CSV table of C-alpha atoms in Angstrom, one decimal:
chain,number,residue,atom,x,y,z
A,1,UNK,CA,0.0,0.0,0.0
A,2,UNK,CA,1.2,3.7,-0.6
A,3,UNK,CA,2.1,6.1,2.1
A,4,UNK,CA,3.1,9.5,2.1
A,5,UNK,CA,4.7,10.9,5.8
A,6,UNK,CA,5.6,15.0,5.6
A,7,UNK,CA,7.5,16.5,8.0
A,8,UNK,CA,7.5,18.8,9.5
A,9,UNK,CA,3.9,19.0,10.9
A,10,UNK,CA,4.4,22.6,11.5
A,11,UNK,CA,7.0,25.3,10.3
A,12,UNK,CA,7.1,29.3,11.7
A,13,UNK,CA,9.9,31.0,9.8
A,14,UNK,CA,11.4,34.3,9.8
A,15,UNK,CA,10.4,36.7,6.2
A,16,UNK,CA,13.8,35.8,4.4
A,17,UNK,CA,14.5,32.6,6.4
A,18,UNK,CA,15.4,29.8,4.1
A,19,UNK,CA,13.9,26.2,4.7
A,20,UNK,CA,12.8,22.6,3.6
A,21,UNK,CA,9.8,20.0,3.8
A,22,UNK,CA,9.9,16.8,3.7
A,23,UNK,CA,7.9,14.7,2.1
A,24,UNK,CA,8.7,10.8,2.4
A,25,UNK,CA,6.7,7.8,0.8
A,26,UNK,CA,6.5,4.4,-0.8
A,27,UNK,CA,4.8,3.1,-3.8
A,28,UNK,CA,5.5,0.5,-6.2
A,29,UNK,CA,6.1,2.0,-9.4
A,30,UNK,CA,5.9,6.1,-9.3
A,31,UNK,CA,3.8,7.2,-11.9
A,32,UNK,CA,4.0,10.5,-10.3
A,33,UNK,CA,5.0,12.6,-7.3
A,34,UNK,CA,2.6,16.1,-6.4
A,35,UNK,CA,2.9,18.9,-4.3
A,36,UNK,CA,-0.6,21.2,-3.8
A,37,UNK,CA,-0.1,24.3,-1.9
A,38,UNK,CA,-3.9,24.5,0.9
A,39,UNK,CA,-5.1,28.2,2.1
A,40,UNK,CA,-7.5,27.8,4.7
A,41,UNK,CA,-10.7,27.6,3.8
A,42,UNK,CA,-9.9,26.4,0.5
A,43,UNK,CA,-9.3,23.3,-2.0
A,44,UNK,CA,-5.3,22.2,-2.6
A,45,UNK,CA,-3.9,24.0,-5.4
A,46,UNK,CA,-1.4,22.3,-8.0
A,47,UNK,CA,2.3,23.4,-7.5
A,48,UNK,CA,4.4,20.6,-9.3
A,49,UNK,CA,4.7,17.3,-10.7
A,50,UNK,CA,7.6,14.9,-10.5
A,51,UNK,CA,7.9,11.7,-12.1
A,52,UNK,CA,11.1,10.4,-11.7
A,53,UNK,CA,13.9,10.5,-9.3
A,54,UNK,CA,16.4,13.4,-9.9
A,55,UNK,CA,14.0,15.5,-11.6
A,56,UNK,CA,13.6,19.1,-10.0
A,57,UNK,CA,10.8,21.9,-10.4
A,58,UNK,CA,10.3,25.7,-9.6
A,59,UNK,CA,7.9,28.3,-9.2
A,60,UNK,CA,9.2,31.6,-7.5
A,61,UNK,CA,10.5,31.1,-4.6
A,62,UNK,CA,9.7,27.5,-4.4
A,63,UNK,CA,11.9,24.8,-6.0
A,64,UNK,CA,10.6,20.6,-5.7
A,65,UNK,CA,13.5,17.9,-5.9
A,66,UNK,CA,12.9,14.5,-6.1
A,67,UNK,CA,14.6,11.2,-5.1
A,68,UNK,CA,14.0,7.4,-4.9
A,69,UNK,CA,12.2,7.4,-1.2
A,70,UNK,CA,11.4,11.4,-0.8
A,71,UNK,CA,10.9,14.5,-2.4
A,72,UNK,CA,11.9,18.0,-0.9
A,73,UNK,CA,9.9,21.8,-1.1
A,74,UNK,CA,12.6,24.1,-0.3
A,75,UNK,CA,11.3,27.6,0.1
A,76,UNK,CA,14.1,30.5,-0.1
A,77,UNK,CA,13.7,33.4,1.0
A,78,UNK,CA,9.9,33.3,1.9
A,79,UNK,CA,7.6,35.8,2.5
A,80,UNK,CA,3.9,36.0,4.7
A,81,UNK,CA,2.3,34.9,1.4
A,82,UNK,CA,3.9,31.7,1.4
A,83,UNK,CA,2.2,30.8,4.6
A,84,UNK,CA,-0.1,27.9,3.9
A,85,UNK,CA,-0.1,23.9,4.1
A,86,UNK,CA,1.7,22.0,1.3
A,87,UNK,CA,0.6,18.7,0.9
A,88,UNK,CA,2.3,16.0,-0.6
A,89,UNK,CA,0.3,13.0,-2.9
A,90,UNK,CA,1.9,9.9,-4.8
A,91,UNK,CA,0.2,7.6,-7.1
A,92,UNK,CA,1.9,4.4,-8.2
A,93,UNK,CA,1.6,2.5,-11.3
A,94,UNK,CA,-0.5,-0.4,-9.2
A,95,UNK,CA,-2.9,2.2,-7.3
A,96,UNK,CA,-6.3,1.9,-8.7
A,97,UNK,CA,-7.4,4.5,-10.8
A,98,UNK,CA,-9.2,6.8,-8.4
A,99,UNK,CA,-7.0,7.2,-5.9
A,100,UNK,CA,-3.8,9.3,-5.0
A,101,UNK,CA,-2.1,9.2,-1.3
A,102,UNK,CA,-2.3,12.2,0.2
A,103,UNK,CA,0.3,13.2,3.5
A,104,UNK,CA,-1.1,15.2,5.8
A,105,UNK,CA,0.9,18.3,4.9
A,106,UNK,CA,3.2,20.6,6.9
A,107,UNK,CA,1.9,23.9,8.0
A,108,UNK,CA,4.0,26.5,7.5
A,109,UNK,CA,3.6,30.4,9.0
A,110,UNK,CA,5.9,33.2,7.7
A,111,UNK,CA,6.3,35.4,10.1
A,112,UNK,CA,7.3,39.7,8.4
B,1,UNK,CA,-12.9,29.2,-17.0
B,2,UNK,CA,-14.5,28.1,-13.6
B,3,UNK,CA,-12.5,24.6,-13.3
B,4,UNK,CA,-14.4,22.5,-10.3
B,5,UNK,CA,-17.1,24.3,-8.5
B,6,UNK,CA,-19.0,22.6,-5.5
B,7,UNK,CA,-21.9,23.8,-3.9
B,8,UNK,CA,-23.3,24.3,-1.4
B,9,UNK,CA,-20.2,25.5,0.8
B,10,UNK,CA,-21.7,25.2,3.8
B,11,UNK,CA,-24.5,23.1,5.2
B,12,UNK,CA,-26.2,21.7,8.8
B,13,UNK,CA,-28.2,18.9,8.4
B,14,UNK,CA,-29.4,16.8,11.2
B,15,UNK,CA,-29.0,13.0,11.9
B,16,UNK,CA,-31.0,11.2,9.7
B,17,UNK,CA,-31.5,13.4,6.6
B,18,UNK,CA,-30.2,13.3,3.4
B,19,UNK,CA,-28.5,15.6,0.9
B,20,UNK,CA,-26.6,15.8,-2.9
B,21,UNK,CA,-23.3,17.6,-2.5
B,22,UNK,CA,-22.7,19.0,-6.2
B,23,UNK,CA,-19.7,18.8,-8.4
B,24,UNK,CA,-18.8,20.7,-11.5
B,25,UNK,CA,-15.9,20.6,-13.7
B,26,UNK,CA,-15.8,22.5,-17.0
B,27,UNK,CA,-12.5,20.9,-18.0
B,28,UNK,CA,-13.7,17.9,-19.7
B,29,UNK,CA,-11.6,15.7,-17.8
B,30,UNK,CA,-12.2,12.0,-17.4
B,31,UNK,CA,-11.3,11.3,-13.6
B,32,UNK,CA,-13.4,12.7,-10.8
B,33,UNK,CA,-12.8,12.3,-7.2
B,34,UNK,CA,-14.7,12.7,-3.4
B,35,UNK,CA,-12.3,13.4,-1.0
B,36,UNK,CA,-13.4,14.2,3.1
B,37,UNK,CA,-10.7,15.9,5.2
B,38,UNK,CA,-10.4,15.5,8.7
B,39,UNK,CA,-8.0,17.4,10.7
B,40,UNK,CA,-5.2,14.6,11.9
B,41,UNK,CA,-6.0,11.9,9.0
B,42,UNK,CA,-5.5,14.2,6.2
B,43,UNK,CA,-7.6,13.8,2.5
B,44,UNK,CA,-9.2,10.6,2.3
B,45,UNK,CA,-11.1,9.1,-0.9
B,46,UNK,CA,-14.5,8.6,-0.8
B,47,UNK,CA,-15.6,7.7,-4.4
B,48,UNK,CA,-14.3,8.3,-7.9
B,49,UNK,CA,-15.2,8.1,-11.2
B,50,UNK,CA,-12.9,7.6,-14.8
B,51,UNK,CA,-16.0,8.3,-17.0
B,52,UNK,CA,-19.4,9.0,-17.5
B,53,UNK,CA,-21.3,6.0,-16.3
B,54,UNK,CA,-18.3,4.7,-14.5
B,55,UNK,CA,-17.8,4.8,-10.8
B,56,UNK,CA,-16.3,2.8,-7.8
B,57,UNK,CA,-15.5,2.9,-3.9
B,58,UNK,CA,-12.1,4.8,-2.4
B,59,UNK,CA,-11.3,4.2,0.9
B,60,UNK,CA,-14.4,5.3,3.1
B,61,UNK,CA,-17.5,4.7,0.9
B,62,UNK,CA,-20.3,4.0,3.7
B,63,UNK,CA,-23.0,6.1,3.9
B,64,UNK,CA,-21.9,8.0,0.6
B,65,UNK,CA,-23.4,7.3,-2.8
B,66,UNK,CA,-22.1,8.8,-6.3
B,67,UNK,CA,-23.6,8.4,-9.8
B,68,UNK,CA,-21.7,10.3,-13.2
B,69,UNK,CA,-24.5,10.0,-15.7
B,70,UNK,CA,-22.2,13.0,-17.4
B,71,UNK,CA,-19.1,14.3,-18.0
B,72,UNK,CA,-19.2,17.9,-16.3
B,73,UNK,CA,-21.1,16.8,-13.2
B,74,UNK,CA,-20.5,13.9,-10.2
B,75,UNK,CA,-22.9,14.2,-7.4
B,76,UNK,CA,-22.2,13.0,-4.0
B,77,UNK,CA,-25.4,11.7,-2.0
B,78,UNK,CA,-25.5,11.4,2.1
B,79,UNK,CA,-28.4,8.5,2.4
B,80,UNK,CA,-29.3,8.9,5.9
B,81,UNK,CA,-26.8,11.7,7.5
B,82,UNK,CA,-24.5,10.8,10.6
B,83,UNK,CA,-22.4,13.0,13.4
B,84,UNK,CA,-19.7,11.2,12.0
B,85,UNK,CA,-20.0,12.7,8.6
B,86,UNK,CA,-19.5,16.1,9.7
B,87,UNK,CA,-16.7,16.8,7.7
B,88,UNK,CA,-15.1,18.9,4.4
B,89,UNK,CA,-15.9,17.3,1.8
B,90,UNK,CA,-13.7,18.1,-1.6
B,91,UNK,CA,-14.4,17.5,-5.2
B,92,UNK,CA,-11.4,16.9,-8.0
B,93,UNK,CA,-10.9,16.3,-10.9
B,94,UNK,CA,-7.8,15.5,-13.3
B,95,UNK,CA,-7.1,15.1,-17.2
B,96,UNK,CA,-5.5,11.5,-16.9
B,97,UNK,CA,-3.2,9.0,-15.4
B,98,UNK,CA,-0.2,11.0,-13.6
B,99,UNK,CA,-1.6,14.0,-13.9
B,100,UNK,CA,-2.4,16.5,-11.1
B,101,UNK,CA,-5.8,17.2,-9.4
B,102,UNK,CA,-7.6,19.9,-9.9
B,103,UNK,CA,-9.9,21.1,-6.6
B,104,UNK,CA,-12.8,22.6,-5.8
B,105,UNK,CA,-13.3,25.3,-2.8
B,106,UNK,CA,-15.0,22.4,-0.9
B,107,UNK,CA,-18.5,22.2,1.2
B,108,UNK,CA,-18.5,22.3,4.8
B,109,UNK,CA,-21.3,19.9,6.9
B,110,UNK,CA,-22.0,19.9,10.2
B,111,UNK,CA,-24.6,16.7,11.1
B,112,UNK,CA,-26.3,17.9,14.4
């Protein structure tokens, strides 16, 4: 079965303070790695896809890496805009078709 | 270009009763997804569809009931509303296999 485990739960930065999430899982067979970006009150909103291990996105001042058993959000210099919850979701080439595994984000708080 | 839109976003309903949660997408995608998120156990799938006339169960499907008789529309029905269904309840939708979900804004229930 597929799990997804982000870490941290919670993250307050500094404006400007540089920093990384964690997002950990297991499938069998990536068919594809995705980060969605959650405002409260409000559905998860596409950030990236990765599908294979090396492979690197950015947006801004977020950049997504990607490796065998995790993928990383590193946010650089962020700013009180960039405080939301990032989710992490995997599906797996043997997951049936509905479903993708969803971690149960890290919260992060940018503090001016 | 509305993408998904649910409605209604909020709603108290009382043990027993019933109600159609509604999903629209204006994308033309195949897949459609019911997601509930609970604080602590993150986005869990309800029911999904990969084409009109063509649903099946996710994770938690008691109590829930879904039918896609198009492709725009996937309706989620509550048969017989429990406290235990108080919940946000999320609609998606995506193009195909390894692509990201799109969301909607989500409907809030409270079962008194």
């Amino acid at each position: 079965e597929d799990q997804v485990t982000q870490s941290p739960e919670a993250l307050r930065l500094q404006e400007g303070e540089s920093s990384s999430l964690n997002c950990s899982y297991t499938v069998s067979g990536l068919r594809g790695l995705f980060w969605y970006r959650q405002d409260p009150g409000k559905g998860p909103e596409f950030l990236f896809t990765l599908y294979s291990a090396g492979e690197e996105k950015e947006k801004e001042r977020l950049k997504a890496t990607l490796t065998k058993k995790e993928s990383f959000l590193h946010i650089t210099a962020p700013k009180p805009e960039d405080s939301a919850t990032y989710l992490c979701a995997v599906r797996g080439y043997n997951t049936n078709a509905g479903k993708s595994t969803f971690g149960d984000g890290t919260t992060l708080t940018v503090k001016p | 270009n509305a993408g998904v839109t649910q409605t209604p976003k909020f709603q108290v309903l009382k043990t027993g009763q019933s109600m159609t949660l509604q999903c629209a997408q204006d994308m033309n995608h195949e897949y459609m997804s019911w997601y509930r998120q609970d604080p602590g156990m993150g986005l869990r799938l309800i029911h999904y569809s990969v084409g009109a006339g063509i649903t099946d169960q996710g994770e938690v499907p008691n109590g829930y009931n879904v039918s896609r008789s198009t492709t725009e529309d996937f309706p989620l029905r509550l048969l017989s509303a429990a406290p235990s269904q108080t919940s946000v309840y999320f609609c998606a939708s995506r193009r195909g296999e390894g692509q990201p979900q799109h969301f909607g804004d989500g409907t809030r229930l409270s079962i008194l």
